Amino acid sequence: MLATMERLQIITEAQKLAEMVLQSEAADEYRKSFFKLNNDPQTQKKIKEFVKMKDLYSEVQRFGRYHPDYKTINIRTREAKREMDLDENVAAFRKAENALQDILDQISVIVGKSVSPHIKVPTGNPFFDAGSSCSGGCGSGGGCSCSA
């Protein structure tokens, strides 16, 4: 009975933390930039063009440079990617997405390290992984020099 109450309290606190994240400036900026990204016709046109070129690129890659359109498709794919990446809505969305991800990474590290300094916390951010001797992963059977 005590373990169930303890679990319920932990879940309640986690829900409060999630609500705080949802109400943060970073989450608000993420939602706004996501809306702009999905509702700007020019941005959507650039994204669709890149996706189309990426599909063509994948098709051409099967044959490599022996494909007759290899060079053309390769160049056009890079141009479409650059065009999409330079779009202000795409750039704003990526910036907001990274800011929100940083908050979530920090929370994960705090929670994980408060339980034990040996707990692996997948952040995808080398800044957080730098202090961990297990950043390469312990699935290798101790190859990361931890005591797995």
Coordinates of N, CA and C in Angstrom, one line a residue:
M1 N 0.8 -1.2 0.0 CA 0.0 0.0 0.0 C 0.9 1.3 0.0
L2 N 1.9 1.2 0.8 CA 2.8 2.4 0.9 C 3.5 2.6 -0.5
A3 N 3.9 1.6 -1.2 CA 4.6 1.7 -2.5 C 3.6 2.3 -3.5
T4 N 2.4 2.0 -3.4 CA 1.4 2.5 -4.4 C 1.2 4.0 -4.1
M5 N 1.1 4.4 -2.9 CA 1.0 5.8 -2.5 C 2.2 6.6 -3.0
E6 N 3.4 6.0 -2.8 CA 4.6 6.7 -3.2 C 4.6 6.9 -4.7
R7 N 4.3 5.8 -5.4 CA 4.2 5.9 -6.9 C 3.2 7.0 -7.3
L8 N 2.1 7.0 -6.7 CA 1.1 8.0 -7.0 C 1.6 9.4 -6.8
Q9 N 2.3 9.6 -5.7 CA 2.9 10.9 -5.4 C 3.9 11.3 -6.5
I10 N 4.8 10.4 -6.9 CA 5.8 10.6 -7.9 C 5.1 11.0 -9.2
I11 N 4.1 10.3 -9.6 CA 3.4 10.5 -10.8 C 2.7 11.9 -10.8
T12 N 2.2 12.3 -9.7 CA 1.5 13.6 -9.5 C 2.6 14.7 -9.6
E13 N 3.7 14.5 -9.0 CA 4.8 15.5 -9.1 C 5.3 15.6 -10.6
A14 N 5.4 14.5 -11.3 CA 5.8 14.5 -12.7 C 4.8 15.2 -13.5
Q15 N 3.6 15.0 -13.2 CA 2.5 15.7 -14.0 C 2.6 17.3 -13.8
K16 N 2.9 17.7 -12.5 CA 3.1 19.1 -12.2 C 4.3 19.6 -13.0
L17 N 5.4 18.9 -13.1 CA 6.6 19.3 -13.8 C 6.2 19.4 -15.3
A18 N 5.5 18.4 -15.8 CA 5.1 18.5 -17.2 C 4.3 19.7 -17.5
E19 N 3.4 20.1 -16.6 CA 2.5 21.3 -16.8 C 3.4 22.5 -16.7
M20 N 4.4 22.5 -15.9 CA 5.3 23.7 -15.9 C 6.1 23.8 -17.2
V21 N 6.5 22.7 -17.7 CA 7.2 22.8 -19.0 C 6.2 23.3 -20.1
L22 N 5.0 22.8 -20.1 CA 4.0 23.2 -21.1 C 3.7 24.7 -21.0
Q23 N 3.8 25.3 -19.8 CA 3.5 26.7 -19.6 C 4.7 27.6 -19.8
S24 N 5.9 27.0 -20.1 CA 7.1 27.8 -20.2 C 7.1 28.6 -21.5
E25 N 8.0 29.6 -21.5 CA 8.2 30.4 -22.7 C 8.7 29.6 -23.8
A26 N 9.6 28.6 -23.5 CA 10.1 27.8 -24.6 C 9.1 27.0 -25.3
A27 N 8.1 26.4 -24.5 CA 7.0 25.6 -25.1 C 6.1 26.5 -25.9
D28 N 5.9 27.7 -25.4 CA 5.0 28.7 -26.1 C 5.6 29.1 -27.4
E29 N 6.9 29.3 -27.4 CA 7.6 29.7 -28.6 C 7.6 28.5 -29.6
Y30 N 7.8 27.3 -29.1 CA 7.7 26.1 -29.9 C 6.4 26.0 -30.6
R31 N 5.3 26.2 -29.9 CA 3.9 26.1 -30.4 C 3.7 27.1 -31.5
K32 N 4.2 28.4 -31.2 CA 4.0 29.5 -32.2 C 4.8 29.2 -33.5
S33 N 6.0 28.8 -33.3 CA 6.9 28.5 -34.5 C 6.4 27.3 -35.3
F34 N 5.8 26.3 -34.6 CA 5.3 25.1 -35.2 C 4.1 25.5 -36.1
F35 N 3.2 26.4 -35.5 CA 2.1 26.9 -36.3 C 2.5 27.6 -37.5
K36 N 3.4 28.5 -37.4 CA 3.9 29.3 -38.5 C 4.5 28.4 -39.6
L37 N 5.3 27.4 -39.1 CA 5.9 26.5 -40.0 C 4.9 25.7 -40.9
N38 N 3.8 25.3 -40.2 CA 2.8 24.5 -40.9 C 1.8 25.3 -41.7
N39 N 1.7 26.6 -41.5 CA 0.7 27.4 -42.1 C 1.2 28.5 -43.1
D40 N 2.5 28.5 -43.3 CA 3.0 29.5 -44.3 C 3.1 28.7 -45.6
P41 N 2.4 29.2 -46.6 CA 2.4 28.5 -47.9 C 3.8 28.4 -48.5
Q42 N 4.6 29.5 -48.4 CA 6.0 29.5 -49.0 C 6.9 28.5 -48.3
T43 N 6.8 28.4 -47.0 CA 7.6 27.5 -46.2 C 7.2 26.1 -46.6
Q44 N 5.9 25.8 -46.7 CA 5.4 24.5 -47.0 C 5.9 24.1 -48.4
K45 N 5.9 25.0 -49.3 CA 6.4 24.8 -50.7 C 7.8 24.3 -50.7
K46 N 8.7 25.0 -49.9 CA 10.1 24.7 -49.8 C 10.3 23.3 -49.1
I47 N 9.5 23.0 -48.1 CA 9.6 21.7 -47.5 C 9.2 20.6 -48.4
K48 N 8.1 20.8 -49.1 CA 7.6 19.8 -50.1 C 8.6 19.6 -51.2
E49 N 9.2 20.7 -51.7 CA 10.2 20.6 -52.8 C 11.5 19.8 -52.3
F50 N 11.9 20.0 -51.0 CA 13.0 19.3 -50.5 C 12.7 17.8 -50.3
V51 N 11.5 17.5 -49.8 CA 11.1 16.1 -49.7 C 11.1 15.4 -51.0
K52 N 10.5 16.1 -52.0 CA 10.5 15.5 -53.4 C 11.9 15.2 -53.9
M53 N 12.8 16.2 -53.7 CA 14.2 16.0 -54.1 C 14.9 14.9 -53.3
K54 N 14.6 14.8 -52.1 CA 15.2 13.8 -51.2 C 14.8 12.4 -51.7
D55 N 13.5 12.3 -52.1 CA 13.1 11.0 -52.6 C 13.8 10.7 -53.9
L56 N 13.9 11.7 -54.8 CA 14.7 11.4 -56.1 C 16.1 11.1 -55.8
Y57 N 16.7 11.8 -54.8 CA 18.1 11.5 -54.4 C 18.3 10.1 -53.9
S58 N 17.3 9.6 -53.1 CA 17.4 8.2 -52.6 C 17.3 7.2 -53.8
E59 N 16.5 7.5 -54.7 CA 16.3 6.7 -55.9 C 17.6 6.6 -56.7
V60 N 18.2 7.8 -56.9 CA 19.5 7.9 -57.7 C 20.6 7.2 -56.9
Q61 N 20.6 7.3 -55.6 CA 21.7 6.7 -54.8 C 21.8 5.2 -55.0
R62 N 20.8 4.6 -55.4 CA 20.8 3.1 -55.6 C 21.8 2.8 -56.7
F63 N 22.0 3.6 -57.6 CA 22.9 3.4 -58.7 C 24.2 4.2 -58.6
G64 N 24.2 5.1 -57.7 CA 25.4 5.9 -57.5 C 25.7 6.8 -58.6
R65 N 27.0 7.1 -58.8 CA 27.3 8.1 -59.9 C 27.1 7.5 -61.3
Y66 N 26.7 6.3 -61.4 CA 26.5 5.7 -62.7 C 25.1 6.1 -63.2
H67 N 24.3 6.6 -62.3 CA 22.9 7.1 -62.7 C 23.1 8.3 -63.6
P68 N 22.4 8.4 -64.7 CA 22.6 9.5 -65.6 C 22.3 10.9 -65.0
D69 N 21.4 10.9 -64.0 CA 21.0 12.2 -63.4 C 21.7 12.4 -62.0
Y70 N 22.7 11.6 -61.7 CA 23.3 11.7 -60.4 C 23.7 13.1 -60.0
K71 N 24.5 13.7 -60.9 CA 25.1 15.0 -60.5 C 24.0 16.1 -60.4
T72 N 23.0 16.1 -61.4 CA 21.9 17.0 -61.3 C 21.1 16.9 -60.1
I73 N 20.7 15.7 -59.8 CA 19.8 15.4 -58.6 C 20.6 15.8 -57.3
N74 N 21.8 15.4 -57.3 CA 22.6 15.7 -56.1 C 22.7 17.3 -55.9
I75 N 22.9 18.0 -56.9 CA 23.0 19.5 -56.8 C 21.6 20.1 -56.4
R76 N 20.6 19.6 -57.1 CA 19.2 20.1 -56.8 C 18.8 19.8 -55.4
T77 N 19.2 18.6 -54.9 CA 18.8 18.3 -53.6 C 19.5 19.2 -52.6
R78 N 20.7 19.4 -52.8 CA 21.4 20.4 -51.9 C 20.8 21.8 -51.9
E79 N 20.5 22.2 -53.1 CA 19.9 23.5 -53.2 C 18.5 23.6 -52.5
A80 N 17.7 22.6 -52.7 CA 16.4 22.5 -52.0 C 16.6 22.5 -50.5
K81 N 17.6 21.8 -50.0 CA 17.8 21.7 -48.6 C 18.3 23.1 -48.1
R82 N 19.2 23.7 -48.8 CA 19.6 25.0 -48.4 C 18.5 26.0 -48.4
E83 N 17.7 26.0 -49.4 CA 16.5 26.9 -49.5 C 15.6 26.7 -48.3
M84 N 15.3 25.4 -48.0 CA 14.4 25.1 -46.9 C 15.1 25.6 -45.5
D85 N 16.4 25.3 -45.4 CA 17.1 25.6 -44.1 C 17.1 27.1 -43.9
L86 N 17.2 27.9 -45.0 CA 17.3 29.3 -44.8 C 15.9 30.0 -44.6
D87 N 14.9 29.3 -44.8 CA 13.5 29.8 -44.5 C 13.4 30.3 -43.1
E88 N 12.9 31.5 -42.9 CA 12.9 32.0 -41.5 C 12.0 31.2 -40.6
N89 N 10.9 30.6 -41.1 CA 10.0 29.8 -40.3 C 10.7 28.4 -39.9
V90 N 11.4 27.9 -40.8 CA 12.1 26.6 -40.5 C 13.2 26.9 -39.4
A91 N 14.0 28.0 -39.6 CA 15.0 28.3 -38.7 C 14.5 28.6 -37.3
A92 N 13.4 29.4 -37.3 CA 12.7 29.7 -36.0 C 12.2 28.4 -35.3
F93 N 11.6 27.5 -36.1 CA 11.1 26.3 -35.5 C 12.3 25.5 -34.9
R94 N 13.4 25.3 -35.6 CA 14.5 24.5 -35.2 C 15.1 25.1 -33.9
K95 N 15.1 26.5 -33.9 CA 15.7 27.1 -32.7 C 14.8 26.9 -31.5
A96 N 13.5 27.0 -31.7 CA 12.5 26.8 -30.6 C 12.5 25.3 -30.1
E97 N 12.6 24.4 -31.1 CA 12.7 23.0 -30.8 C 13.9 22.6 -30.0
N98 N 15.0 23.2 -30.3 CA 16.3 23.0 -29.6 C 16.2 23.5 -28.2
A99 N 15.6 24.7 -28.0 CA 15.4 25.3 -26.7 C 14.6 24.4 -25.8
L100 N 13.5 23.9 -26.3 CA 12.6 23.1 -25.6 C 13.3 21.7 -25.2
Q101 N 14.0 21.2 -26.2 CA 14.8 20.0 -26.0 C 15.8 20.1 -24.9
D102 N 16.5 21.3 -24.9 CA 17.5 21.6 -23.8 C 16.9 21.5 -22.4
I103 N 15.7 22.1 -22.3 CA 15.0 22.0 -21.0 C 14.7 20.6 -20.6
L104 N 14.2 19.8 -21.6 CA 13.8 18.4 -21.3 C 15.1 17.6 -21.0
D105 N 16.2 17.9 -21.7 CA 17.5 17.2 -21.4 C 17.9 17.5 -20.0
Q106 N 17.8 18.8 -19.6 CA 18.3 19.2 -18.2 C 17.4 18.5 -17.2
I107 N 16.1 18.4 -17.4 CA 15.3 17.7 -16.4 C 15.7 16.2 -16.4
S108 N 15.9 15.6 -17.5 CA 16.3 14.2 -17.5 C 17.6 14.0 -16.7
V109 N 18.6 14.9 -16.9 CA 19.8 14.7 -16.2 C 19.6 14.9 -14.7
I110 N 18.9 15.9 -14.3 CA 18.6 16.2 -12.9 C 17.9 15.0 -12.2
V111 N 16.9 14.5 -12.9 CA 16.2 13.3 -12.3 C 17.1 12.1 -12.3
G112 N 17.8 11.8 -13.4 CA 18.6 10.6 -13.4 C 19.8 10.7 -12.4
K113 N 20.4 11.8 -12.3 CA 21.6 11.9 -11.4 C 21.1 12.0 -9.9
S114 N 19.9 12.4 -9.7 CA 19.4 12.4 -8.3 C 19.2 11.0 -7.8
V115 N 18.9 10.1 -8.7 CA 18.7 8.7 -8.4 C 20.0 8.0 -8.2
S116 N 21.0 8.2 -9.2 CA 22.3 7.7 -9.1 C 23.2 8.3 -10.1
P117 N 24.4 8.6 -9.8 CA 25.3 9.2 -10.8 C 25.7 8.2 -11.9
H118 N 25.3 6.9 -11.8 CA 25.6 5.9 -12.8 C 24.5 5.7 -13.8
I119 N 23.4 6.3 -13.6 CA 22.2 6.1 -14.5 C 22.5 6.9 -15.8
K120 N 22.3 6.1 -16.9 CA 22.5 6.7 -18.2 C 21.2 7.5 -18.5
V121 N 21.4 8.7 -19.0 CA 20.3 9.6 -19.4 C 20.6 10.0 -20.9
P122 N 19.7 9.4 -21.8 CA 19.9 9.8 -23.2 C 19.5 11.2 -23.5
T123 N 20.5 12.1 -23.8 CA 20.1 13.4 -24.1 C 20.3 13.8 -25.5
G124 N 21.3 13.1 -26.2 CA 21.6 13.5 -27.5 C 22.4 14.8 -27.6
N125 N 22.8 15.3 -26.4 CA 23.5 16.5 -26.3 C 24.9 16.2 -25.7
P126 N 26.0 16.4 -26.4 CA 27.3 16.1 -25.9 C 27.7 16.9 -24.6
F127 N 27.0 18.1 -24.4 CA 27.3 18.8 -23.2 C 26.9 18.0 -22.0
F128 N 25.8 17.3 -22.0 CA 25.3 16.6 -20.9 C 26.0 15.2 -20.8
D129 N 26.5 14.7 -21.9 CA 27.1 13.4 -21.9 C 28.6 13.4 -21.5
A130 N 29.2 14.6 -21.5 CA 30.6 14.8 -21.3 C 31.0 14.2 -19.9
G131 N 30.2 14.4 -18.9 CA 30.6 14.0 -17.6 C 30.3 12.5 -17.3
S132 N 29.7 11.8 -18.2 CA 29.3 10.4 -18.0 C 30.3 9.5 -18.6
S133 N 30.8 8.5 -17.8 CA 31.7 7.5 -18.4 C 30.9 6.5 -19.3
C134 N 29.6 6.6 -19.3 CA 28.8 5.6 -20.0 C 28.1 6.3 -21.2
S135 N 28.6 7.4 -21.7 CA 27.9 8.1 -22.8 C 27.9 7.3 -24.1
G136 N 28.8 6.4 -24.2 CA 28.8 5.5 -25.4 C 27.8 4.4 -25.3
G137 N 27.2 4.2 -24.2 CA 26.2 3.1 -24.0 C 26.8 1.9 -23.4
C138 N 26.1 1.3 -22.5 CA 26.5 0.2 -21.7 C 26.0 -1.1 -22.4
G139 N 25.3 -1.0 -23.5 CA 24.8 -2.2 -24.1 C 26.0 -3.1 -24.7
S140 N 27.2 -2.5 -24.7 CA 28.3 -3.2 -25.3 C 28.9 -4.2 -24.4
G141 N 28.3 -4.4 -23.2 CA 28.9 -5.4 -22.2 C 30.1 -4.8 -21.5
G142 N 30.1 -3.6 -21.1 CA 31.1 -3.0 -20.3 C 32.2 -2.3 -21.1
G143 N 32.0 -2.2 -22.4 CA 33.0 -1.6 -23.3 C 33.2 -0.1 -23.0
C144 N 32.3 0.5 -22.3 CA 32.4 1.9 -22.0 C 33.1 2.1 -20.7
S145 N 33.7 1.1 -20.2 CA 34.5 1.2 -18.9 C 33.7 1.4 -17.7
C146 N 32.4 1.1 -17.7 CA 31.6 1.2 -16.5 C 31.6 -0.2 -15.9
S147 N 30.9 -0.4 -14.8 CA 30.9 -1.7 -14.1 C 29.7 -2.5 -14.5
A148 N 29.4 -2.5 -15.8 CA 28.2 -3.3 -16.3 C 28.4 -4.8 -16.2

